[in-house]
PDB file of C-alpha atoms in Angstrom:
ATOM      1  CA  UNK A   1    -101.576  72.221  94.437  1.00 41.00           C
ATOM      2  CA  UNK A   2    -102.344  68.626  95.300  1.00 47.00           C
ATOM      3  CA  UNK A   3    -102.581  67.852  98.975  1.00 48.00           C
ATOM      4  CA  UNK A   4     -99.657  65.893 100.352  1.00 49.00           C
ATOM      5  CA  UNK A   5    -100.925  62.789 102.153  1.00 48.00           C
ATOM      6  CA  UNK A   6     -99.917  62.693 105.783  1.00 43.00           C
ATOM      7  CA  UNK A   7     -99.247  59.209 107.142  1.00 45.00           C
ATOM      8  CA  UNK A   8    -101.577  58.284 109.948  1.00 43.00           C
ATOM      9  CA  UNK A   9     -99.805  57.215 113.107  1.00 43.00           C
ATOM     10  CA  UNK A  10    -100.689  53.647 114.032  1.00 46.00           C
ATOM     11  CA  UNK A  11    -101.293  52.936 117.663  1.00 50.00           C
ATOM     12  CA  UNK A  12     -99.822  49.686 118.848  1.00 72.00           C
ATOM     13  CA  UNK A  13    -102.536  47.393 120.161  1.00 80.00           C
ATOM     14  CA  UNK A  14    -102.241  46.774 123.930  1.00 88.00           C
ATOM     15  CA  UNK A  15    -100.762  43.336 124.401  1.00 90.00           C
ATOM     16  CA  UNK A  16    -103.457  42.424 126.936  1.00 85.00           C
ATOM     17  CA  UNK A  17    -106.078  42.696 124.180  1.00 90.00           C
ATOM     18  CA  UNK A  18    -104.337  40.221 121.885  1.00 94.00           C
ATOM     19  CA  UNK A  19    -105.840  36.777 121.493  1.00 94.00           C
ATOM     20  CA  UNK A  20    -104.080  33.653 122.697  1.00 95.00           C
ATOM     21  CA  UNK A  21    -103.291  32.778 119.089  1.00 94.00           C
ATOM     22  CA  UNK A  22    -101.529  36.127 118.719  1.00 95.00           C
ATOM     23  CA  UNK A  23     -99.732  35.876 122.049  1.00 96.00           C
ATOM     24  CA  UNK A  24     -98.303  32.397 121.551  1.00 96.00           C
ATOM     25  CA  UNK A  25     -95.840  33.316 118.743  1.00 95.00           C
ATOM     26  CA  UNK A  26     -94.597  36.226 120.846  1.00 95.00           C
ATOM     27  CA  UNK A  27     -94.223  34.016 123.899  1.00 95.00           C
ATOM     28  CA  UNK A  28     -92.261  31.487 121.842  1.00 94.00           C
ATOM     29  CA  UNK A  29     -89.769  34.295 121.155  1.00 94.00           C
ATOM     30  CA  UNK A  30     -89.433  34.929 124.881  1.00 93.00           C
ATOM     31  CA  UNK A  31     -91.508  38.107 124.870  1.00 94.00           C
ATOM     32  CA  UNK A  32     -92.069  38.760 128.592  1.00 95.00           C
ATOM     33  CA  UNK A  33     -95.172  40.977 128.225  1.00 95.00           C
ATOM     34  CA  UNK A  34     -96.807  38.217 126.162  1.00 95.00           C
ATOM     35  CA  UNK A  35     -95.896  35.579 128.741  1.00 95.00           C
ATOM     36  CA  UNK A  36     -97.212  37.794 131.520  1.00 95.00           C
ATOM     37  CA  UNK A  37    -100.470  38.381 129.611  1.00 96.00           C
ATOM     38  CA  UNK A  38    -100.992  34.643 129.144  1.00 96.00           C
ATOM     39  CA  UNK A  39    -100.321  33.946 132.813  1.00 95.00           C
ATOM     40  CA  UNK A  40    -102.703  36.606 134.086  1.00 94.00           C
ATOM     41  CA  UNK A  41    -105.407  35.571 131.623  1.00 94.00           C
ATOM     42  CA  UNK A  42    -105.414  31.914 132.655  1.00 94.00           C
ATOM     43  CA  UNK A  43    -104.532  32.124 136.353  1.00 94.00           C
ATOM     44  CA  UNK A  44    -108.123  31.803 137.550  1.00 88.00           C
ATOM     45  CA  UNK A  45    -108.968  28.651 135.653  1.00 86.00           C
ATOM     46  CA  UNK A  46    -105.662  26.918 136.357  1.00 90.00           C
ATOM     47  CA  UNK A  47    -105.755  27.752 140.052  1.00 90.00           C
ATOM     48  CA  UNK A  48    -109.297  26.425 140.404  1.00 85.00           C
ATOM     49  CA  UNK A  49    -108.287  23.268 138.532  1.00 84.00           C
ATOM     50  CA  UNK A  50    -105.306  22.675 140.796  1.00 88.00           C
ATOM     51  CA  UNK A  51    -107.240  23.662 143.911  1.00 87.00           C
ATOM     52  CA  UNK A  52    -109.976  21.145 143.122  1.00 80.00           C
ATOM     53  CA  UNK A  53    -107.397  18.347 143.129  1.00 79.00           C
ATOM     54  CA  UNK A  54    -104.969  19.516 145.821  1.00 82.00           C
ATOM     55  CA  UNK A  55    -107.480  21.202 148.177  1.00 77.00           C
ATOM     56  CA  UNK A  56    -104.789  23.506 149.546  1.00 85.00           C
ATOM     57  CA  UNK A  57    -104.229  27.086 148.366  1.00 86.00           C
ATOM     58  CA  UNK A  58    -100.460  27.173 148.797  1.00 91.00           C
ATOM     59  CA  UNK A  59     -99.843  23.835 147.117  1.00 92.00           C
ATOM     60  CA  UNK A  60    -102.273  24.745 144.340  1.00 90.00           C
ATOM     61  CA  UNK A  61    -100.240  27.886 143.603  1.00 94.00           C
ATOM     62  CA  UNK A  62     -97.070  25.769 143.422  1.00 95.00           C
ATOM     63  CA  UNK A  63     -98.804  23.428 140.998  1.00 94.00           C
ATOM     64  CA  UNK A  64     -99.885  26.327 138.781  1.00 95.00           C
ATOM     65  CA  UNK A  65     -96.374  27.788 138.727  1.00 96.00           C
ATOM     66  CA  UNK A  66     -94.878  24.405 137.857  1.00 96.00           C
ATOM     67  CA  UNK A  67     -97.453  23.956 135.112  1.00 96.00           C
ATOM     68  CA  UNK A  68     -96.626  27.359 133.609  1.00 96.00           C
ATOM     69  CA  UNK A  69     -92.893  26.617 133.656  1.00 96.00           C
ATOM     70  CA  UNK A  70     -93.481  23.290 131.948  1.00 95.00           C
ATOM     71  CA  UNK A  71     -95.763  24.921 129.388  1.00 95.00           C
ATOM     72  CA  UNK A  72     -93.494  27.823 128.474  1.00 96.00           C
ATOM     73  CA  UNK A  73     -90.345  25.704 128.297  1.00 94.00           C
ATOM     74  CA  UNK A  74     -92.188  23.366 125.924  1.00 94.00           C
ATOM     75  CA  UNK A  75     -94.174  25.995 124.068  1.00 94.00           C
ATOM     76  CA  UNK A  76     -92.530  25.007 120.782  1.00 92.00           C
ATOM     77  CA  UNK A  77     -94.498  21.754 120.919  1.00 92.00           C
ATOM     78  CA  UNK A  78     -97.814  23.614 121.064  1.00 93.00           C
ATOM     79  CA  UNK A  79     -99.293  23.357 117.570  1.00 87.00           C
ATOM     80  CA  UNK A  80    -102.567  25.109 118.206  1.00 85.00           C
ATOM     81  CA  UNK A  81    -104.600  21.966 117.564  1.00 84.00           C
ATOM     82  CA  UNK A  82    -106.430  22.678 120.822  1.00 82.00           C
ATOM     83  CA  UNK A  83    -107.141  25.944 122.598  1.00 90.00           C
ATOM     84  CA  UNK A  84    -104.258  27.268 124.655  1.00 94.00           C
ATOM     85  CA  UNK A  85    -106.510  27.247 127.717  1.00 90.00           C
ATOM     86  CA  UNK A  86    -107.240  23.554 127.166  1.00 85.00           C
ATOM     87  CA  UNK A  87    -103.545  22.751 126.758  1.00 93.00           C
ATOM     88  CA  UNK A  88    -102.609  24.663 129.916  1.00 93.00           C
ATOM     89  CA  UNK A  89    -105.437  23.063 131.881  1.00 87.00           C
ATOM     90  CA  UNK A  90    -104.294  19.572 130.908  1.00 86.00           C
ATOM     91  CA  UNK A  91    -100.741  20.327 132.009  1.00 92.00           C
ATOM     92  CA  UNK A  92    -102.002  21.733 135.311  1.00 91.00           C
ATOM     93  CA  UNK A  93    -104.273  18.761 135.911  1.00 87.00           C
ATOM     94  CA  UNK A  94    -101.483  16.290 135.184  1.00 86.00           C
ATOM     95  CA  UNK A  95     -99.149  18.188 137.521  1.00 92.00           C
ATOM     96  CA  UNK A  96    -101.738  18.198 140.317  1.00 89.00           C
ATOM     97  CA  UNK A  97    -102.616  14.525 139.920  1.00 85.00           C
ATOM     98  CA  UNK A  98     -98.932  13.622 139.841  1.00 88.00           C
ATOM     99  CA  UNK A  99     -98.392  15.355 143.169  1.00 89.00           C
ATOM    100  CA  UNK A 100    -101.365  13.589 144.703  1.00 83.00           C
ATOM    101  CA  UNK A 101    -100.015  10.211 143.572  1.00 82.00           C
ATOM    102  CA  UNK A 102     -96.609  11.096 144.972  1.00 83.00           C
ATOM    103  CA  UNK A 103     -98.124  12.048 148.320  1.00 78.00           C
ATOM    104  CA  UNK A 104    -100.056   8.789 148.489  1.00 71.00           C
ATOM    105  CA  UNK A 105     -96.899   6.779 147.812  1.00 65.00           C
ATOM    106  CA  UNK A 106     -94.969   8.603 150.546  1.00 54.00           C
ATOM    107  CA  UNK A 107     -95.512   7.352 154.087  1.00 43.00           C
ATOM    108  CA  UNK A 108     -93.714   9.069 156.930  1.00 42.00           C
ATOM    109  CA  UNK A 109     -92.229   7.278 159.939  1.00 36.00           C
ATOM    110  CA  UNK A 110     -94.727   9.083 162.151  1.00 39.00           C
ATOM    111  CA  UNK A 111     -97.629   7.639 160.164  1.00 42.00           C
ATOM    112  CA  UNK A 112     -96.128   4.141 160.427  1.00 32.00           C
ATOM    113  CA  UNK A 113     -95.798   4.505 164.210  1.00 37.00           C
ATOM    114  CA  UNK A 114     -99.423   5.649 164.518  1.00 37.00           C
ATOM    115  CA  UNK A 115    -100.643   2.715 162.461  1.00 38.00           C
ATOM    116  CA  UNK A 116     -98.688   0.101 164.401  1.00 35.00           C
ATOM    117  CA  UNK A 117     -99.764   1.388 167.820  1.00 37.00           C
ATOM    118  CA  UNK A 118    -103.473   1.037 167.131  1.00 36.00           C
ATOM    119  CA  UNK A 119    -105.381  -2.291 167.090  1.00 40.00           C
ATOM    120  CA  UNK A 120    -105.342  -4.014 163.727  1.00 38.00           C
ATOM    121  CA  UNK A 121    -102.775  -1.585 162.336  1.00 36.00           C
ATOM    122  CA  UNK A 122    -105.396   1.113 161.827  1.00 35.00           C
ATOM    123  CA  UNK A 123    -105.114   4.775 162.695  1.00 33.00           C
ATOM    124  CA  UNK A 124    -107.300   5.634 165.675  1.00 29.00           C
ATOM    125  CA  UNK A 125    -110.048   8.129 164.867  1.00 34.00           C
ATOM    126  CA  UNK A 126    -111.195  10.497 167.598  1.00 31.00           C
ATOM    127  CA  UNK A 127    -114.589  12.211 167.634  1.00 37.00           C
ATOM    128  CA  UNK A 128    -114.365  15.647 166.064  1.00 37.00           C
ATOM    129  CA  UNK A 129    -116.564  17.051 168.839  1.00 40.00           C
ATOM    130  CA  UNK A 130    -113.641  16.705 171.266  1.00 38.00           C
ATOM    131  CA  UNK A 131    -111.644  19.319 169.397  1.00 43.00           C
ATOM    132  CA  UNK A 132    -112.293  22.977 170.030  1.00 47.00           C
ATOM    133  CA  UNK A 133    -114.238  24.717 167.295  1.00 54.00           C
ATOM    134  CA  UNK A 134    -112.381  27.711 165.894  1.00 62.00           C
ATOM    135  CA  UNK A 135    -114.290  30.953 165.187  1.00 68.00           C
ATOM    136  CA  UNK A 136    -113.933  30.572 161.408  1.00 62.00           C
ATOM    137  CA  UNK A 137    -115.486  27.095 161.453  1.00 66.00           C
ATOM    138  CA  UNK A 138    -118.286  28.270 163.705  1.00 69.00           C
ATOM    139  CA  UNK A 139    -118.997  31.187 161.354  1.00 64.00           C
ATOM    140  CA  UNK A 140    -119.167  28.825 158.372  1.00 66.00           C
ATOM    141  CA  UNK A 141    -121.607  26.570 160.211  1.00 73.00           C
ATOM    142  CA  UNK A 142    -123.735  29.555 161.173  1.00 77.00           C
ATOM    143  CA  UNK A 143    -123.867  30.783 157.578  1.00 77.00           C
ATOM    144  CA  UNK A 144    -124.775  27.315 156.298  1.00 78.00           C
ATOM    145  CA  UNK A 145    -127.495  27.004 158.931  1.00 79.00           C
ATOM    146  CA  UNK A 146    -128.954  30.392 157.967  1.00 81.00           C
ATOM    147  CA  UNK A 147    -128.967  29.365 154.318  1.00 82.00           C
ATOM    148  CA  UNK A 148    -130.899  26.189 155.113  1.00 84.00           C
ATOM    149  CA  UNK A 149    -133.294  27.956 157.475  1.00 82.00           C
ATOM    150  CA  UNK A 150    -134.191  30.534 154.817  1.00 85.00           C
ATOM    151  CA  UNK A 151    -134.804  27.760 152.295  1.00 87.00           C
ATOM    152  CA  UNK A 152    -137.064  25.897 154.757  1.00 86.00           C
ATOM    153  CA  UNK A 153    -138.974  29.078 155.593  1.00 84.00           C
ATOM    154  CA  UNK A 154    -139.751  29.632 151.930  1.00 88.00           C
ATOM    155  CA  UNK A 155    -141.508  26.269 151.581  1.00 88.00           C
ATOM    156  CA  UNK A 156    -145.328  26.277 151.504  1.00 87.00           C
ATOM    157  CA  UNK A 157    -146.850  25.270 154.855  1.00 80.00           C
ATOM    158  CA  UNK A 158    -147.798  21.702 153.914  1.00 83.00           C
ATOM    159  CA  UNK A 159    -144.439  20.999 152.325  1.00 90.00           C
ATOM    160  CA  UNK A 160    -142.505  22.613 155.145  1.00 85.00           C
ATOM    161  CA  UNK A 161    -144.313  20.496 157.724  1.00 80.00           C
ATOM    162  CA  UNK A 162    -143.516  17.172 156.103  1.00 86.00           C
ATOM    163  CA  UNK A 163    -139.937  18.248 155.402  1.00 87.00           C
ATOM    164  CA  UNK A 164    -139.291  19.202 159.012  1.00 80.00           C
ATOM    165  CA  UNK A 165    -140.883  16.052 160.420  1.00 80.00           C
ATOM    166  CA  UNK A 166    -139.061  13.709 158.044  1.00 87.00           C
ATOM    167  CA  UNK A 167    -135.685  15.323 157.351  1.00 87.00           C
ATOM    168  CA  UNK A 168    -135.189  17.438 160.443  1.00 78.00           C
ATOM    169  CA  UNK A 169    -136.938  15.436 163.166  1.00 72.00           C
ATOM    170  CA  UNK A 170    -136.107  12.096 161.562  1.00 81.00           C
ATOM    171  CA  UNK A 171    -139.610  10.580 161.635  1.00 77.00           C
ATOM    172  CA  UNK A 172    -140.484   7.812 159.217  1.00 89.00           C
ATOM    173  CA  UNK A 173    -143.123   8.398 156.564  1.00 91.00           C
ATOM    174  CA  UNK A 174    -145.961   6.642 158.374  1.00 91.00           C
ATOM    175  CA  UNK A 175    -145.300   8.475 161.633  1.00 84.00           C
ATOM    176  CA  UNK A 176    -145.065  11.881 159.954  1.00 83.00           C
ATOM    177  CA  UNK A 177    -148.240  11.205 157.957  1.00 87.00           C
ATOM    178  CA  UNK A 178    -150.150  10.306 161.128  1.00 83.00           C
ATOM    179  CA  UNK A 179    -149.058  13.543 162.789  1.00 76.00           C
ATOM    180  CA  UNK A 180    -150.290  15.540 159.787  1.00 80.00           C
ATOM    181  CA  UNK A 181    -153.445  13.514 159.266  1.00 83.00           C
ATOM    182  CA  UNK A 182    -152.610  12.594 155.677  1.00 89.00           C
ATOM    183  CA  UNK A 183    -152.000   9.358 153.829  1.00 93.00           C
ATOM    184  CA  UNK A 184    -148.420   8.023 153.617  1.00 94.00           C
ATOM    185  CA  UNK A 185    -148.598   8.314 149.820  1.00 95.00           C
ATOM    186  CA  UNK A 186    -149.453  11.999 150.129  1.00 95.00           C
ATOM    187  CA  UNK A 187    -146.630  12.471 152.621  1.00 93.00           C
ATOM    188  CA  UNK A 188    -144.158  10.899 150.191  1.00 95.00           C
ATOM    189  CA  UNK A 189    -145.322  13.132 147.339  1.00 95.00           C
ATOM    190  CA  UNK A 190    -145.094  16.279 149.425  1.00 94.00           C
ATOM    191  CA  UNK A 191    -141.672  15.332 150.758  1.00 94.00           C
ATOM    192  CA  UNK A 192    -140.374  14.749 147.233  1.00 94.00           C
ATOM    193  CA  UNK A 193    -141.639  18.156 146.130  1.00 94.00           C
ATOM    194  CA  UNK A 194    -140.338  19.833 149.279  1.00 92.00           C
ATOM    195  CA  UNK A 195    -136.844  18.447 148.711  1.00 92.00           C
ATOM    196  CA  UNK A 196    -136.928  19.598 145.107  1.00 92.00           C
ATOM    197  CA  UNK A 197    -138.002  23.088 146.129  1.00 92.00           C
ATOM    198  CA  UNK A 198    -135.299  23.185 148.793  1.00 89.00           C
ATOM    199  CA  UNK A 199    -132.653  22.214 146.269  1.00 89.00           C
ATOM    200  CA  UNK A 200    -133.840  24.871 143.813  1.00 88.00           C
ATOM    201  CA  UNK A 201    -133.902  27.521 146.528  1.00 87.00           C
ATOM    202  CA  UNK A 202    -130.363  26.739 147.678  1.00 85.00           C
ATOM    203  CA  UNK A 203    -129.029  26.600 144.114  1.00 82.00           C
ATOM    204  CA  UNK A 204    -130.634  29.974 143.393  1.00 82.00           C
ATOM    205  CA  UNK A 205    -128.955  31.530 146.412  1.00 79.00           C
ATOM    206  CA  UNK A 206    -125.588  29.982 145.637  1.00 77.00           C
ATOM    207  CA  UNK A 207    -125.412  30.338 141.856  1.00 70.00           C
ATOM    208  CA  UNK A 208    -123.860  33.800 142.055  1.00 65.00           C
ATOM    209  CA  UNK A 209    -121.398  32.673 144.693  1.00 65.00           C
ATOM    210  CA  UNK A 210    -119.979  29.891 142.490  1.00 65.00           C
ATOM    211  CA  UNK A 211    -118.286  32.485 140.273  1.00 67.00           C
ATOM    212  CA  UNK A 212    -116.429  33.810 143.302  1.00 67.00           C
ATOM    213  CA  UNK A 213    -115.069  30.445 144.455  1.00 66.00           C
ATOM    214  CA  UNK A 214    -111.276  30.254 144.855  1.00 71.00           C
ATOM    215  CA  UNK A 215    -110.538  33.802 143.608  1.00 76.00           C
ATOM    216  CA  UNK A 216    -107.158  34.320 141.987  1.00 81.00           C
ATOM    217  CA  UNK A 217    -106.935  37.900 140.825  1.00 76.00           C
ATOM    218  CA  UNK A 218    -105.496  41.298 141.673  1.00 80.00           C
ATOM    219  CA  UNK A 219    -102.025  41.383 143.227  1.00 83.00           C
ATOM    220  CA  UNK A 220    -102.089  37.617 143.658  1.00 83.00           C
ATOM    221  CA  UNK A 221    -102.536  37.174 139.916  1.00 87.00           C
ATOM    222  CA  UNK A 222     -99.723  39.623 139.112  1.00 86.00           C
ATOM    223  CA  UNK A 223     -97.411  37.928 141.620  1.00 89.00           C
ATOM    224  CA  UNK A 224     -97.872  34.580 139.866  1.00 91.00           C
ATOM    225  CA  UNK A 225     -96.753  36.193 136.610  1.00 91.00           C
ATOM    226  CA  UNK A 226     -93.679  37.583 138.403  1.00 90.00           C
ATOM    227  CA  UNK A 227     -92.844  34.133 139.779  1.00 91.00           C
ATOM    228  CA  UNK A 228     -93.137  32.516 136.353  1.00 93.00           C
ATOM    229  CA  UNK A 229     -90.999  35.166 134.653  1.00 90.00           C
ATOM    230  CA  UNK A 230     -88.315  34.893 137.358  1.00 91.00           C
ATOM    231  CA  UNK A 231     -88.209  31.102 137.049  1.00 91.00           C
ATOM    232  CA  UNK A 232     -87.955  31.263 133.264  1.00 91.00           C
ATOM    233  CA  UNK A 233     -85.010  33.659 133.525  1.00 88.00           C
ATOM    234  CA  UNK A 234     -82.982  31.178 135.551  1.00 85.00           C
ATOM    235  CA  UNK A 235     -80.436  29.220 133.500  1.00 78.00           C
ATOM    236  CA  UNK A 236     -81.456  25.619 132.946  1.00 68.00           C
TER     237      UNK A 236
END
């Protein structure tokens, strides 16, 4: 007796593993899981883009949400000529820049009063040292100082000496060279190399940290998807 073929059950591919090209047609049909997958996949890049322009976390989130709403309500116009990530980034950037221009064109009455009460119509600037330093700012300064001190400590003795005399103590080249008993030309060469080594040392220490700048993941990422879905559900 011939064996009866048994159909193999096909497992549906998790929507999060689909490519952008596969998600877009689903999103055009209003498929919420597809929309959510797109949002969570591109949150990080779009938030960093908006944050770089706006320089405020809360406003950057608003920009990203507005950009998503604009993108999904106009998704029919997306022809796939560029990557979806590129298209979304452009929308986000335009949204952020538009808000910056709007802020610049809006002058409050308080700002006008401040400008007219100072000589020449200029806002008076007070020394920042008069304001109390908050613990978070002090911690940031301490961490930056430690980073620089480690980089200086790693310099070879001759390079460290000229670097400290010139860039820390503020001596001119001739004065620093006389202290070290070397020619000014030698001092200039060593200083150039010391600065280069400092830059390389700092970049090496920071390169891993760049990937962690402006994180937008976890519950925060999921919440953005919820906000976008809720806004899209509202009648226009």
